[in-house]
XYZ file of N, CA and C in Angstrom:
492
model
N 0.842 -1.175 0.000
C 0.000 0.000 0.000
C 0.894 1.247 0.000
N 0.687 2.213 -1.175
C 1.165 3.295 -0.845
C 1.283 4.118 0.238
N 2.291 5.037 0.544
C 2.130 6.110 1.758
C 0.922 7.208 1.229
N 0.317 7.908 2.544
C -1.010 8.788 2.049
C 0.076 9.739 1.806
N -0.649 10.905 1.320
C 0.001 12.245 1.411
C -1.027 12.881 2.243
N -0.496 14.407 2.441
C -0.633 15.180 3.440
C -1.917 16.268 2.751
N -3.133 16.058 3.349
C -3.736 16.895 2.440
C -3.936 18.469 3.453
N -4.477 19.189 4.793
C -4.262 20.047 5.511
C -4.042 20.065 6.923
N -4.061 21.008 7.193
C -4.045 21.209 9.072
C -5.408 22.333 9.297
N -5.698 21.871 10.298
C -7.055 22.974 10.843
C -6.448 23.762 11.994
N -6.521 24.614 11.996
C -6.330 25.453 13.307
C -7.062 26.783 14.054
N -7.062 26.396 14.874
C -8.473 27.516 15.729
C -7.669 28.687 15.818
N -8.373 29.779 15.901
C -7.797 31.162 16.121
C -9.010 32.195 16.665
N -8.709 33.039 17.739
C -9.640 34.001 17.990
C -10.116 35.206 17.026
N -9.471 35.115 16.116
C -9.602 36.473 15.010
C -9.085 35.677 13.486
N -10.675 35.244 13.188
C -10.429 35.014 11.604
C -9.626 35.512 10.777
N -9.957 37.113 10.555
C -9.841 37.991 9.430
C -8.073 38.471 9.885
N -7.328 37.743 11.295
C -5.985 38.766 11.771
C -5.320 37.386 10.902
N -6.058 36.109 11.311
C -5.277 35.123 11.544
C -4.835 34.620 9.349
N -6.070 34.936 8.750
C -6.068 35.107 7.165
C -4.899 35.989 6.662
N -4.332 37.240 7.281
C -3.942 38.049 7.194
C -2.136 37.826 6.936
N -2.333 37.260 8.476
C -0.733 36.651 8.858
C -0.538 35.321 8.027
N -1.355 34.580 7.996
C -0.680 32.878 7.338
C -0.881 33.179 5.526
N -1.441 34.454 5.549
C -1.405 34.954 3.895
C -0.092 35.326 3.496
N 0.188 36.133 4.350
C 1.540 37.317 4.184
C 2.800 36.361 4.696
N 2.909 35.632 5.878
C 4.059 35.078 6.289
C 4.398 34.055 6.088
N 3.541 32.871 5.082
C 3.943 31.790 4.603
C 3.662 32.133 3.177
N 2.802 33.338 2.003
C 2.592 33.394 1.664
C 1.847 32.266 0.368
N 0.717 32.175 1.819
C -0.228 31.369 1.098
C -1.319 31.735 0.121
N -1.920 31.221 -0.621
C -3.146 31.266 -1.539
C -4.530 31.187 -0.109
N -5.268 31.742 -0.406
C -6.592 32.417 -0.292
C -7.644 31.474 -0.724
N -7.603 30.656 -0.545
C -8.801 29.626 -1.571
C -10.234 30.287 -1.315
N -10.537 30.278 0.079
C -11.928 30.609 0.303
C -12.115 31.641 1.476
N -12.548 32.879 1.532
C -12.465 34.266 2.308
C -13.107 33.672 3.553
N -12.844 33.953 4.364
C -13.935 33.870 5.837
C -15.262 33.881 5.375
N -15.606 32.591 6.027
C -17.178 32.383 5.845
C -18.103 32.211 6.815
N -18.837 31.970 7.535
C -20.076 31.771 8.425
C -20.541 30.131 7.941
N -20.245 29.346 8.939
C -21.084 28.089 9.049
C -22.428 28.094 9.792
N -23.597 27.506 9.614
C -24.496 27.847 10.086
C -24.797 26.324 10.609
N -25.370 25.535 11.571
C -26.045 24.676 12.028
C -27.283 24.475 11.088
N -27.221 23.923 10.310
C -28.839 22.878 9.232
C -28.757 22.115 8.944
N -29.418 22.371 8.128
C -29.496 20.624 7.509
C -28.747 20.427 6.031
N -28.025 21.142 5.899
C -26.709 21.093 4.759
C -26.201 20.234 4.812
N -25.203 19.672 3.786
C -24.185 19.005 3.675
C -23.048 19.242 4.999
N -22.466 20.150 4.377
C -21.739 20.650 5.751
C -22.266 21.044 7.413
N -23.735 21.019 7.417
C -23.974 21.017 8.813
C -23.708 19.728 9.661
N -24.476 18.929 8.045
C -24.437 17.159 8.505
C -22.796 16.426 9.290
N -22.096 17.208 8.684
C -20.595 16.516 8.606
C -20.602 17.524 9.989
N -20.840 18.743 10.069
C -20.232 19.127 11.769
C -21.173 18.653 13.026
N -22.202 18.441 12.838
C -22.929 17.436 13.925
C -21.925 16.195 14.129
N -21.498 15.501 12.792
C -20.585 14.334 13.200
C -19.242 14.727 14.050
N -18.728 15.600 14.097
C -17.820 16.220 14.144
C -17.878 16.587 15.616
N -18.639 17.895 15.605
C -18.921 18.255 16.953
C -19.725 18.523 18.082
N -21.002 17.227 17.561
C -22.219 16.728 18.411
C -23.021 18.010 18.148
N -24.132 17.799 18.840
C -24.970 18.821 18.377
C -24.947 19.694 19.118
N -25.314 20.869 18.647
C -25.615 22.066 19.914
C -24.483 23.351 19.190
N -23.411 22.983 17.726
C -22.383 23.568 17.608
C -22.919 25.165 17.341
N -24.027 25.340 16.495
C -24.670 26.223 16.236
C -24.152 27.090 15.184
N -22.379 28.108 15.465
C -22.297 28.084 13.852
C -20.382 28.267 14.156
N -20.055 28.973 12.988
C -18.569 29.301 13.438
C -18.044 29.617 12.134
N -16.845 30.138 11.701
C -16.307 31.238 10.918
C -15.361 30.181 10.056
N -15.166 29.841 8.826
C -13.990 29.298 8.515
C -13.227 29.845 7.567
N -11.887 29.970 6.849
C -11.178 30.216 5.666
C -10.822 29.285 5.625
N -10.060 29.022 3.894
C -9.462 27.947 3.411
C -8.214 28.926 2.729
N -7.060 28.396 2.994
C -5.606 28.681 2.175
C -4.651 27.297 1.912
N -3.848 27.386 0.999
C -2.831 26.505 -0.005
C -1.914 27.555 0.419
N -0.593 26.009 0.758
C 0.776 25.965 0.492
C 0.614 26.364 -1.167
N 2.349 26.455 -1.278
C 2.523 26.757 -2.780
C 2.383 25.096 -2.951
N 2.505 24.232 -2.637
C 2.645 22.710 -2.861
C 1.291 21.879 -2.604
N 0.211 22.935 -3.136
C -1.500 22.258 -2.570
C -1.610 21.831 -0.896
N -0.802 22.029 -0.189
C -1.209 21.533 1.359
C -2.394 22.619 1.770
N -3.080 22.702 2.272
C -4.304 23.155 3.268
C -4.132 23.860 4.650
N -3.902 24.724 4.510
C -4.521 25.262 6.010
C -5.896 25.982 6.317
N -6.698 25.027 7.316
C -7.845 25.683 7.302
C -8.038 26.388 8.287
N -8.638 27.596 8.398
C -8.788 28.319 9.939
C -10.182 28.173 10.395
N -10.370 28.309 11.580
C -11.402 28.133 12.419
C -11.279 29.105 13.404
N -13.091 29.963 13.452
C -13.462 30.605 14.725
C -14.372 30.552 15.309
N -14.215 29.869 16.319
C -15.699 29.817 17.191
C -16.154 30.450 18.085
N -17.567 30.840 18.239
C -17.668 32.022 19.140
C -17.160 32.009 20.477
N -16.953 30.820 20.978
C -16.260 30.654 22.091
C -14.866 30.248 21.878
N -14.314 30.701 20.809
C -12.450 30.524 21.516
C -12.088 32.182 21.046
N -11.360 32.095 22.492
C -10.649 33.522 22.886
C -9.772 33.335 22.632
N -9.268 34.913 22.944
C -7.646 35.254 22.937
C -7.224 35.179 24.633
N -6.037 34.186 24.504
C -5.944 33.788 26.018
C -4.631 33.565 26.136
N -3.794 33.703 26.767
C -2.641 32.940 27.108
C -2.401 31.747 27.244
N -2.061 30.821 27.148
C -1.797 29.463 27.708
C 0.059 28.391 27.599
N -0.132 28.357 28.372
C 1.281 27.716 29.195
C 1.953 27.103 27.624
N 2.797 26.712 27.768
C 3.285 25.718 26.098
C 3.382 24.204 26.956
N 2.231 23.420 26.479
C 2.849 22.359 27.622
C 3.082 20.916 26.510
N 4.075 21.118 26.209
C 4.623 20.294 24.684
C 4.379 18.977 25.456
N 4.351 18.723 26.704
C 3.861 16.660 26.830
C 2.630 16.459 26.855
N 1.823 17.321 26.594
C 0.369 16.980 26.721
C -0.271 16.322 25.423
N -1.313 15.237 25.191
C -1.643 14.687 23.922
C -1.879 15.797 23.492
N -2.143 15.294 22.103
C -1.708 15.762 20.518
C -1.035 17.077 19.974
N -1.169 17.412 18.898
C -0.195 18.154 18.328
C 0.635 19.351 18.750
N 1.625 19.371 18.589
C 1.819 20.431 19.674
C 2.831 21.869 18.514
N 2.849 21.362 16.927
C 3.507 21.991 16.345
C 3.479 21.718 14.748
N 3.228 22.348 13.555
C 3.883 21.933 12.100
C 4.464 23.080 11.962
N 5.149 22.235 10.364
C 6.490 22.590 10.067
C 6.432 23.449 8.834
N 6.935 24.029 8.259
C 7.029 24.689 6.741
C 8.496 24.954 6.628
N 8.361 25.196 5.037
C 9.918 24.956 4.853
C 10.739 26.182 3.809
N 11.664 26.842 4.244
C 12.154 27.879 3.739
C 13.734 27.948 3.556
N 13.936 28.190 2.985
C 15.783 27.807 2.621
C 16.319 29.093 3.589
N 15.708 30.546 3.676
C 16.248 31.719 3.800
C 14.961 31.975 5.180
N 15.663 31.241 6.279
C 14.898 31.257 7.678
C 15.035 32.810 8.097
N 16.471 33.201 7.768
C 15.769 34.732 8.869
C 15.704 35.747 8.020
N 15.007 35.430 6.810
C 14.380 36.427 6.203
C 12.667 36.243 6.476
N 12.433 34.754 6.636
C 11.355 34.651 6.302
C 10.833 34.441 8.256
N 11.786 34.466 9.241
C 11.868 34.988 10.813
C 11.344 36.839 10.521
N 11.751 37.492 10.105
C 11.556 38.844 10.056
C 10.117 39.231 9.443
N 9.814 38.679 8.458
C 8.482 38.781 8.015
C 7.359 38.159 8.866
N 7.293 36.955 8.991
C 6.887 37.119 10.736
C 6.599 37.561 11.900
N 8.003 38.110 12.162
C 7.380 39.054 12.910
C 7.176 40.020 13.316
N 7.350 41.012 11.828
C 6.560 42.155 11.234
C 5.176 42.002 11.333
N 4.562 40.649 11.032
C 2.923 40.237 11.019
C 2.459 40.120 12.389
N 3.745 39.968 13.447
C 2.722 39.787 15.160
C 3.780 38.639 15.683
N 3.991 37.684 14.748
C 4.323 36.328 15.199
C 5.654 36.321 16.350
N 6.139 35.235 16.920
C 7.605 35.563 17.468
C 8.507 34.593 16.871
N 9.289 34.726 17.451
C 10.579 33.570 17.140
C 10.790 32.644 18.662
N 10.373 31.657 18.937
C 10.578 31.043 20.256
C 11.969 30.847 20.870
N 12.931 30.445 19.704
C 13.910 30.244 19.943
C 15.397 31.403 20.261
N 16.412 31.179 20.629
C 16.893 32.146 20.403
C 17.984 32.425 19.582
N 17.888 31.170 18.909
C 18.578 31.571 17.655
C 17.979 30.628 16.454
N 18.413 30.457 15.114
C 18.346 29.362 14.012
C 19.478 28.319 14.555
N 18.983 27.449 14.553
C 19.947 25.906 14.970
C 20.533 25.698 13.997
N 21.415 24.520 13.834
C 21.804 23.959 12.816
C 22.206 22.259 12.924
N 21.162 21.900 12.077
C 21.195 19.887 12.830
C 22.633 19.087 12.342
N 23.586 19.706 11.956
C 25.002 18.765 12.157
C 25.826 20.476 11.573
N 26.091 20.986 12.711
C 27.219 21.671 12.920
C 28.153 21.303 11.895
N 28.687 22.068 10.590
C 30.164 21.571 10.267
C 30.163 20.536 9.024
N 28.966 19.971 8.834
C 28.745 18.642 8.251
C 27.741 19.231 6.947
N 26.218 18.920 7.795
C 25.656 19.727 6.639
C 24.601 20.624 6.704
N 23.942 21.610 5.574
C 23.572 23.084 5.865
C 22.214 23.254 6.557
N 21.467 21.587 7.016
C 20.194 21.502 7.749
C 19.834 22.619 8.745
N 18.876 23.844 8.740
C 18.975 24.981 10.215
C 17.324 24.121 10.237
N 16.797 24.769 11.739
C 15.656 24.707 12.295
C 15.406 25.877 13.014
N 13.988 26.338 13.104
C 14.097 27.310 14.549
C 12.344 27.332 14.518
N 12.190 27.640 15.951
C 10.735 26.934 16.702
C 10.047 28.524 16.399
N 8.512 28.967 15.775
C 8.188 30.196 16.201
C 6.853 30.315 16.522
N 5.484 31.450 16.475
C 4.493 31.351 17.390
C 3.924 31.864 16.023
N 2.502 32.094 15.861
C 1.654 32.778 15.124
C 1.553 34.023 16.532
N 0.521 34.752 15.783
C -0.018 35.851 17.092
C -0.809 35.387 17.922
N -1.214 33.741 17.849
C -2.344 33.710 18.796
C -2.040 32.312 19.735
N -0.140 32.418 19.462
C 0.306 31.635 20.315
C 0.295 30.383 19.757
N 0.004 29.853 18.282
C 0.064 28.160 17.795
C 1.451 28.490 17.663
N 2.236 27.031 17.532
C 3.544 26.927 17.729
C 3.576 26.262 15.877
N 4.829 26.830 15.408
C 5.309 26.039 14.213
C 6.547 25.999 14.000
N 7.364 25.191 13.090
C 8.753 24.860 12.838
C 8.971 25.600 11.172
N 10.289 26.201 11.883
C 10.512 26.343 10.024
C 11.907 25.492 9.879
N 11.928 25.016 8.601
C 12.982 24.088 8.262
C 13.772 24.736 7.233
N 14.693 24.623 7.235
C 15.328 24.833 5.773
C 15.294 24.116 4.713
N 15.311 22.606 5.042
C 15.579 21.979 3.727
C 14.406 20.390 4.298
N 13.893 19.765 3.483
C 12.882 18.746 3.299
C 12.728 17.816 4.745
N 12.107 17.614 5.063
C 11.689 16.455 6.398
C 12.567 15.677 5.650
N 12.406 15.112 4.803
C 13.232 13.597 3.974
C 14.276 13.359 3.657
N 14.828 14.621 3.517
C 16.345 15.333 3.065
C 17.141 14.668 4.643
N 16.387 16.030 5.014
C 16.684 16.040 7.144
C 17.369 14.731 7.755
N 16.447 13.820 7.764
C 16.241 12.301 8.624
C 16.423 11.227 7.808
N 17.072 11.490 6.656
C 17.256 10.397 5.469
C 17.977 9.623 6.299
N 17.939 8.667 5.280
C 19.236 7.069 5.896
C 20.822 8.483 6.267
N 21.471 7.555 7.318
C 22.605 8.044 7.499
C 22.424 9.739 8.353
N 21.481 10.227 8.302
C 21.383 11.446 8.562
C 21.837 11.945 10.197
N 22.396 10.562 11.341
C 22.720 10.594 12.659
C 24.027 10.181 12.416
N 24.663 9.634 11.438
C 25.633 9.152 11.295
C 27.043 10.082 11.718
């Protein structure tokens, strides 16, 4: 059986129209579908969010944007998620981070966070010192989701030999 590929990521945000804004401009993604209004009916798509998120969801805000490479990021706002602080507590189940990938990290660190975002780390890493040109560095959106920027391919990265 083939491997799947990667079709998007969903991610909640307190401000649709800030959060469209920034993952437009700082990953410079495609726009597929503007902020919209989901409504609770008897739609297609109501049907699938009852499965989703039991009944009672009532409605909530979504956009759709593309990587340059067709990947998906979808945003989500629901009337109940705020803008809040919260701890980074990276052992807790599930996701705690994705990745995107840029050859020219602290150019594309600066545009960032011109848009709000930070840089977590305090510097660009580099995964074999001396050897070869792999950097990493950990950063935030404005509403506190955590992501990785890479320089060069997950596959490239962790290939055979790549601890050697």
């Amino acid at each position: 059986m083939a491997a799947l590929t990667f079709s998007h990521i969903g991610i909640t945000v307190p401000d649709l129209e800030k959060a469209v804004d920034f993952y437009s401009k700082a990953f410079g993604l495609y726009v597929l579908m503007e902020p919209t209004e989901i409504l609770h009916d008897e739609s297609a798509i109501g049907q699938m969010c009852d499965d989703v998120f039991g009944e009672g969801w009532g409605k909530f805000r979504i956009a759709h944007l593309s990587m340059g490479d067709g990947i998906g990021i979808e945003l989500f706002e629901f009337p109940k998620t705020v803008e809040e602080e919260r701890p980074f507590e990276y052992w807790r189940r599930g996701l705690f981070h994705f990745c995107v990938q840029d050859e020219d990290l602290e150019g594309r660190i600066k545009i960032i966070e011109s848009l709000g975002g930070k840089q977590r780390m305090q510097q660009v890493r580099k995964y074999y010192p001396g050897e070869k040109p792999y950097r990493m560095v950990y950063m935030e959106d404005p509403f506190g989701n955590i992501f990785e920027l890479y320089s060069h391919s997950y596959e490239l990265t962790y290939s055979a030999g790549a601890y050697d």
